[in-house]
Amino acid sequence: MNYFFYFPLLFWFITTIRLFFNSLHVRFFYLISLLLLVLIVGTRWFVAADFEGYYEIYEQVPFLAEFSVDSTKHIYGEIGYLFIISIFKTFGLHFSFFILVLSVLSIYLKYFFLSRFANGFFAFSIYLLVSFISVELIEVRWSVSIAFILLAYYHGFFNDKKYLPAIFFFFSVLFHYYSILFIIAFFLLRFLRGFASYYFIFVGA
């Protein structure tokens, strides 16, 4: 697995070039590199510490016809995550395709979130340098959950959408219960932001 350490370094190098030479050719090369990164992560096979465990979970989950809380209580993982696996298995899709789909969701949604901000593509490369191995390769469920959490925060704080944050938080909980802490933090921040607004209005009056 050692060679996987080089991919975020290479991507960071390409991103640095784009930061200083943001031409059409460099942007095209950057997008191709991003696509290759997704394919590398999504098509890995028995690489990283938890991969075998995720494979065993996938094999243990029953098809939709037999799926229930009782039939999955002995299987590790959130009930929503297990239900999604059951859908994939019912359609006859292999575990490798399942991992590819999760990798596309995880990496693309994070990139989408960060690309909304100035030089966000550079922040994305920093994220990969720090968390490529520990999150994208190992913590599969958490990596997808993070992506949905970021979208929820984006639409809740920067896009002022009422229902999209709830939808994205719902999907984040499906993949990892730990995201509930970020839901609590979201509403706490919304409350504090609203409180601060009323305070300044009151002081200004």
mmCIF file of C-alpha atoms in Angstrom:
data_model
loop_
_atom_site.group_PDB
_atom_site.id
_atom_site.type_symbol
_atom_site.label_atom_id
_atom_site.label_comp_id
_atom_site.label_asym_id
_atom_site.label_seq_id
_atom_site.Cartn_x
_atom_site.Cartn_y
_atom_site.Cartn_z
ATOM 1 C CA MET A 1 0.000 0.000 0.000
ATOM 2 C CA ASN A 2 3.024 2.302 0.223
ATOM 3 C CA TYR A 3 2.637 3.572 -3.332
ATOM 4 C CA PHE A 4 -0.755 5.077 -2.407
ATOM 5 C CA PHE A 5 1.099 7.725 -0.408
ATOM 6 C CA TYR A 6 2.456 9.169 -3.651
ATOM 7 C CA PHE A 7 -0.912 9.926 -5.250
ATOM 8 C CA PRO A 8 -1.940 12.805 -2.941
ATOM 9 C CA LEU A 9 1.583 14.217 -3.242
ATOM 10 C CA LEU A 10 1.361 14.122 -7.029
ATOM 11 C CA PHE A 11 -2.102 15.680 -6.942
ATOM 12 C CA TRP A 12 -0.866 18.417 -4.611
ATOM 13 C CA PHE A 13 1.983 19.147 -7.043
ATOM 14 C CA ILE A 14 -0.470 19.451 -9.953
ATOM 15 C CA THR A 15 -2.734 21.658 -7.838
ATOM 16 C CA THR A 16 0.191 23.945 -6.998
ATOM 17 C CA ILE A 17 0.906 24.343 -10.713
ATOM 18 C CA ARG A 18 -2.752 25.285 -11.271
ATOM 19 C CA LEU A 19 -2.531 27.837 -8.453
ATOM 20 C CA PHE A 20 0.146 29.771 -10.343
ATOM 21 C CA PHE A 21 -0.628 28.826 -13.964
ATOM 22 C CA ASN A 22 -4.398 28.563 -14.232
ATOM 23 C CA SER A 23 -4.536 28.068 -17.993
ATOM 24 C CA LEU A 24 -7.089 25.937 -19.850
ATOM 25 C CA HIS A 25 -4.534 23.153 -20.406
ATOM 26 C CA VAL A 26 -3.539 23.072 -16.747
ATOM 27 C CA ARG A 27 -7.186 22.934 -15.630
ATOM 28 C CA PHE A 28 -7.835 20.094 -18.059
ATOM 29 C CA PHE A 29 -4.808 18.190 -16.744
ATOM 30 C CA TYR A 30 -6.054 18.847 -13.196
ATOM 31 C CA LEU A 31 -9.497 17.363 -13.952
ATOM 32 C CA ILE A 32 -7.902 14.315 -15.583
ATOM 33 C CA SER A 33 -5.750 13.870 -12.466
ATOM 34 C CA LEU A 34 -8.861 14.132 -10.291
ATOM 35 C CA LEU A 35 -10.596 11.468 -12.385
ATOM 36 C CA LEU A 36 -7.575 9.172 -12.095
ATOM 37 C CA LEU A 37 -7.531 9.723 -8.344
ATOM 38 C CA VAL A 38 -11.177 8.639 -8.090
ATOM 39 C CA LEU A 39 -10.497 5.551 -10.208
ATOM 40 C CA ILE A 40 -7.441 4.625 -8.139
ATOM 41 C CA VAL A 41 -9.408 4.845 -4.901
ATOM 42 C CA GLY A 42 -12.537 3.254 -6.318
ATOM 43 C CA THR A 43 -10.888 0.276 -8.001
ATOM 44 C CA ARG A 44 -8.529 -0.720 -5.205
ATOM 45 C CA TRP A 45 -8.790 -4.320 -4.058
ATOM 46 C CA PHE A 46 -7.996 -5.482 -0.517
ATOM 47 C CA VAL A 47 -5.913 -2.403 0.130
ATOM 48 C CA ALA A 48 -5.925 -0.609 3.529
ATOM 49 C CA ALA A 49 -6.720 -1.901 6.986
ATOM 50 C CA ASP A 50 -10.525 -2.105 6.900
ATOM 51 C CA PHE A 51 -11.071 -3.279 3.335
ATOM 52 C CA GLU A 52 -11.457 -6.952 4.239
ATOM 53 C CA GLY A 53 -13.932 -6.044 6.964
ATOM 54 C CA TYR A 54 -16.062 -4.023 4.537
ATOM 55 C CA TYR A 55 -15.978 -6.906 2.078
ATOM 56 C CA GLU A 56 -17.188 -9.336 4.747
ATOM 57 C CA ILE A 57 -20.003 -6.951 5.715
ATOM 58 C CA TYR A 58 -21.077 -6.751 2.070
ATOM 59 C CA GLU A 59 -21.142 -10.542 1.816
ATOM 60 C CA GLN A 60 -23.165 -10.944 5.022
ATOM 61 C CA VAL A 61 -25.943 -8.472 4.197
ATOM 62 C CA PRO A 62 -29.066 -10.237 2.864
ATOM 63 C CA PHE A 63 -31.022 -9.280 -0.246
ATOM 64 C CA LEU A 64 -33.939 -6.848 0.085
ATOM 65 C CA ALA A 65 -36.501 -9.661 0.272
ATOM 66 C CA GLU A 66 -34.889 -10.932 3.486
ATOM 67 C CA PHE A 67 -33.678 -7.572 4.809
ATOM 68 C CA SER A 68 -34.855 -6.504 8.275
ATOM 69 C CA VAL A 69 -33.485 -5.176 11.537
ATOM 70 C CA ASP A 70 -33.554 -8.693 12.943
ATOM 71 C CA SER A 71 -31.741 -10.244 9.966
ATOM 72 C CA THR A 72 -28.931 -7.663 10.166
ATOM 73 C CA LYS A 73 -28.545 -7.182 13.930
ATOM 74 C CA HIS A 74 -25.436 -9.414 13.952
ATOM 75 C CA ILE A 75 -23.755 -7.392 11.148
ATOM 76 C CA TYR A 76 -21.529 -4.430 11.996
ATOM 77 C CA GLY A 77 -22.637 -1.083 10.572
ATOM 78 C CA GLU A 78 -25.460 1.436 10.508
ATOM 79 C CA ILE A 79 -28.824 0.068 9.407
ATOM 80 C CA GLY A 80 -28.992 2.647 6.604
ATOM 81 C CA TYR A 81 -25.582 1.637 5.279
ATOM 82 C CA LEU A 82 -26.576 -2.027 5.390
ATOM 83 C CA PHE A 83 -29.826 -1.216 3.573
ATOM 84 C CA ILE A 84 -27.888 0.503 0.762
ATOM 85 C CA ILE A 85 -25.681 -2.575 0.477
ATOM 86 C CA SER A 86 -28.802 -4.724 0.249
ATOM 87 C CA ILE A 87 -30.046 -2.629 -2.682
ATOM 88 C CA PHE A 88 -26.752 -3.080 -4.535
ATOM 89 C CA LYS A 89 -26.744 -6.829 -3.886
ATOM 90 C CA THR A 90 -30.364 -7.212 -4.979
ATOM 91 C CA PHE A 91 -29.444 -5.693 -8.345
ATOM 92 C CA GLY A 92 -26.575 -8.175 -8.598
ATOM 93 C CA LEU A 93 -23.827 -5.570 -8.291
ATOM 94 C CA HIS A 94 -20.393 -6.654 -7.105
ATOM 95 C CA PHE A 95 -18.633 -5.224 -4.062
ATOM 96 C CA SER A 96 -15.991 -3.607 -6.299
ATOM 97 C CA PHE A 97 -18.683 -1.549 -8.043
ATOM 98 C CA PHE A 98 -20.119 -0.579 -4.648
ATOM 99 C CA ILE A 99 -16.722 0.735 -3.526
ATOM 100 C CA LEU A 100 -16.306 2.630 -6.801
ATOM 101 C CA VAL A 101 -19.669 4.375 -6.342
ATOM 102 C CA LEU A 102 -18.818 5.333 -2.747
ATOM 103 C CA SER A 103 -15.424 6.673 -3.832
ATOM 104 C CA VAL A 104 -16.999 8.814 -6.560
ATOM 105 C CA LEU A 105 -19.515 10.202 -4.056
ATOM 106 C CA SER A 106 -16.916 10.847 -1.373
ATOM 107 C CA ILE A 107 -14.277 12.569 -3.501
ATOM 108 C CA TYR A 108 -16.526 14.410 -5.951
ATOM 109 C CA LEU A 109 -18.855 15.846 -3.295
ATOM 110 C CA LYS A 110 -15.917 17.088 -1.216
ATOM 111 C CA TYR A 111 -14.408 18.645 -4.320
ATOM 112 C CA PHE A 112 -17.770 20.232 -5.210
ATOM 113 C CA PHE A 113 -18.029 21.771 -1.741
ATOM 114 C CA LEU A 114 -14.503 23.190 -1.675
ATOM 115 C CA SER A 115 -14.632 24.389 -5.294
ATOM 116 C CA ARG A 116 -17.412 26.815 -4.288
ATOM 117 C CA PHE A 117 -14.755 28.916 -2.543
ATOM 118 C CA ALA A 118 -11.770 30.861 -3.829
ATOM 119 C CA ASN A 119 -8.800 28.514 -4.325
ATOM 120 C CA GLY A 120 -10.888 25.728 -2.856
ATOM 121 C CA PHE A 121 -9.196 23.274 -5.193
ATOM 122 C CA PHE A 122 -5.958 23.941 -3.314
ATOM 123 C CA ALA A 123 -7.697 23.284 0.033
ATOM 124 C CA PHE A 124 -8.924 20.017 -1.468
ATOM 125 C CA SER A 125 -5.355 18.942 -2.226
ATOM 126 C CA ILE A 126 -4.366 19.767 1.373
ATOM 127 C CA TYR A 127 -7.225 17.579 2.596
ATOM 128 C CA LEU A 128 -5.941 14.703 0.482
ATOM 129 C CA LEU A 129 -2.424 15.152 1.836
ATOM 130 C CA VAL A 130 -3.726 14.894 5.384
ATOM 131 C CA SER A 131 -6.577 12.390 5.091
ATOM 132 C CA PHE A 132 -6.197 10.418 1.857
ATOM 133 C CA ILE A 133 -5.008 7.221 3.535
ATOM 134 C CA SER A 134 -6.828 7.466 6.865
ATOM 135 C CA VAL A 135 -10.226 8.536 5.502
ATOM 136 C CA GLU A 136 -10.590 7.863 1.766
ATOM 137 C CA LEU A 137 -8.884 4.457 1.798
ATOM 138 C CA ILE A 138 -9.702 3.133 5.263
ATOM 139 C CA GLU A 139 -12.791 4.789 6.770
ATOM 140 C CA VAL A 140 -15.155 4.224 3.844
ATOM 141 C CA ARG A 141 -18.415 4.947 5.668
ATOM 142 C CA TRP A 142 -17.053 8.029 7.391
ATOM 143 C CA SER A 143 -15.566 9.417 4.166
ATOM 144 C CA VAL A 144 -18.985 9.407 2.467
ATOM 145 C CA SER A 145 -20.677 10.758 5.596
ATOM 146 C CA ILE A 146 -18.246 13.697 5.690
ATOM 147 C CA ALA A 147 -19.112 14.554 2.086
ATOM 148 C CA PHE A 148 -22.826 14.775 2.893
ATOM 149 C CA ILE A 149 -22.112 16.788 6.054
ATOM 150 C CA LEU A 150 -20.142 19.339 4.037
ATOM 151 C CA LEU A 151 -22.990 19.721 1.544
ATOM 152 C CA ALA A 152 -25.467 20.166 4.394
ATOM 153 C CA TYR A 153 -23.339 22.931 5.915
ATOM 154 C CA TYR A 154 -22.837 24.580 2.527
ATOM 155 C CA HIS A 155 -26.536 24.733 1.702
ATOM 156 C CA GLY A 156 -27.434 25.668 5.276
ATOM 157 C CA PHE A 157 -24.957 28.518 5.775
ATOM 158 C CA PHE A 158 -23.835 29.719 2.348
ATOM 159 C CA ASN A 159 -26.791 28.897 0.112
ATOM 160 C CA ASP A 160 -29.615 29.439 2.638
ATOM 161 C CA LYS A 161 -31.628 26.411 1.566
ATOM 162 C CA LYS A 162 -34.230 25.153 4.037
ATOM 163 C CA TYR A 163 -34.665 21.503 3.067
ATOM 164 C CA LEU A 164 -31.396 20.459 1.423
ATOM 165 C CA PRO A 165 -29.421 20.410 4.712
ATOM 166 C CA ALA A 166 -31.982 17.997 6.194
ATOM 167 C CA ILE A 167 -31.718 15.724 3.136
ATOM 168 C CA PHE A 168 -27.932 15.663 3.207
ATOM 169 C CA PHE A 169 -27.828 15.152 6.966
ATOM 170 C CA PHE A 170 -30.198 12.216 6.528
ATOM 171 C CA PHE A 171 -27.785 10.566 4.100
ATOM 172 C CA SER A 172 -24.829 11.321 6.365
ATOM 173 C CA VAL A 173 -26.513 9.493 9.249
ATOM 174 C CA LEU A 174 -27.211 6.519 6.979
ATOM 175 C CA PHE A 175 -23.473 6.066 6.564
ATOM 176 C CA HIS A 176 -22.247 6.974 10.040
ATOM 177 C CA TYR A 177 -24.027 7.732 13.329
ATOM 178 C CA TYR A 178 -21.147 9.970 14.395
ATOM 179 C CA SER A 179 -22.492 12.599 11.998
ATOM 180 C CA ILE A 180 -25.248 13.293 14.557
ATOM 181 C CA LEU A 181 -22.682 15.378 16.462
ATOM 182 C CA PHE A 182 -22.263 17.590 13.399
ATOM 183 C CA ILE A 183 -26.031 17.940 13.094
ATOM 184 C CA ILE A 184 -26.173 19.195 16.684
ATOM 185 C CA ALA A 185 -23.277 21.567 15.943
ATOM 186 C CA PHE A 186 -25.108 22.795 12.818
ATOM 187 C CA PHE A 187 -28.220 23.833 14.729
ATOM 188 C CA LEU A 188 -26.126 25.312 17.524
ATOM 189 C CA LEU A 189 -24.267 27.464 15.002
ATOM 190 C CA ARG A 190 -27.531 28.482 13.353
ATOM 191 C CA PHE A 191 -28.876 29.510 16.753
ATOM 192 C CA LEU A 192 -25.741 31.479 17.605
ATOM 193 C CA ARG A 193 -25.763 33.188 14.218
ATOM 194 C CA GLY A 194 -29.409 34.143 14.642
ATOM 195 C CA PHE A 195 -28.781 35.320 18.198
ATOM 196 C CA ALA A 196 -25.869 37.471 17.044
ATOM 197 C CA SER A 197 -28.030 39.023 14.291
ATOM 198 C CA TYR A 198 -30.767 39.956 16.733
ATOM 199 C CA TYR A 199 -28.195 41.310 19.161
ATOM 200 C CA PHE A 200 -26.655 43.664 16.585
ATOM 201 C CA ILE A 201 -30.112 44.779 15.445
ATOM 202 C CA PHE A 202 -31.038 45.524 19.053
ATOM 203 C CA VAL A 203 -27.773 47.379 19.733
ATOM 204 C CA GLY A 204 -28.060 49.317 16.483
ATOM 205 C CA ALA A 205 -31.602 50.364 17.309
#
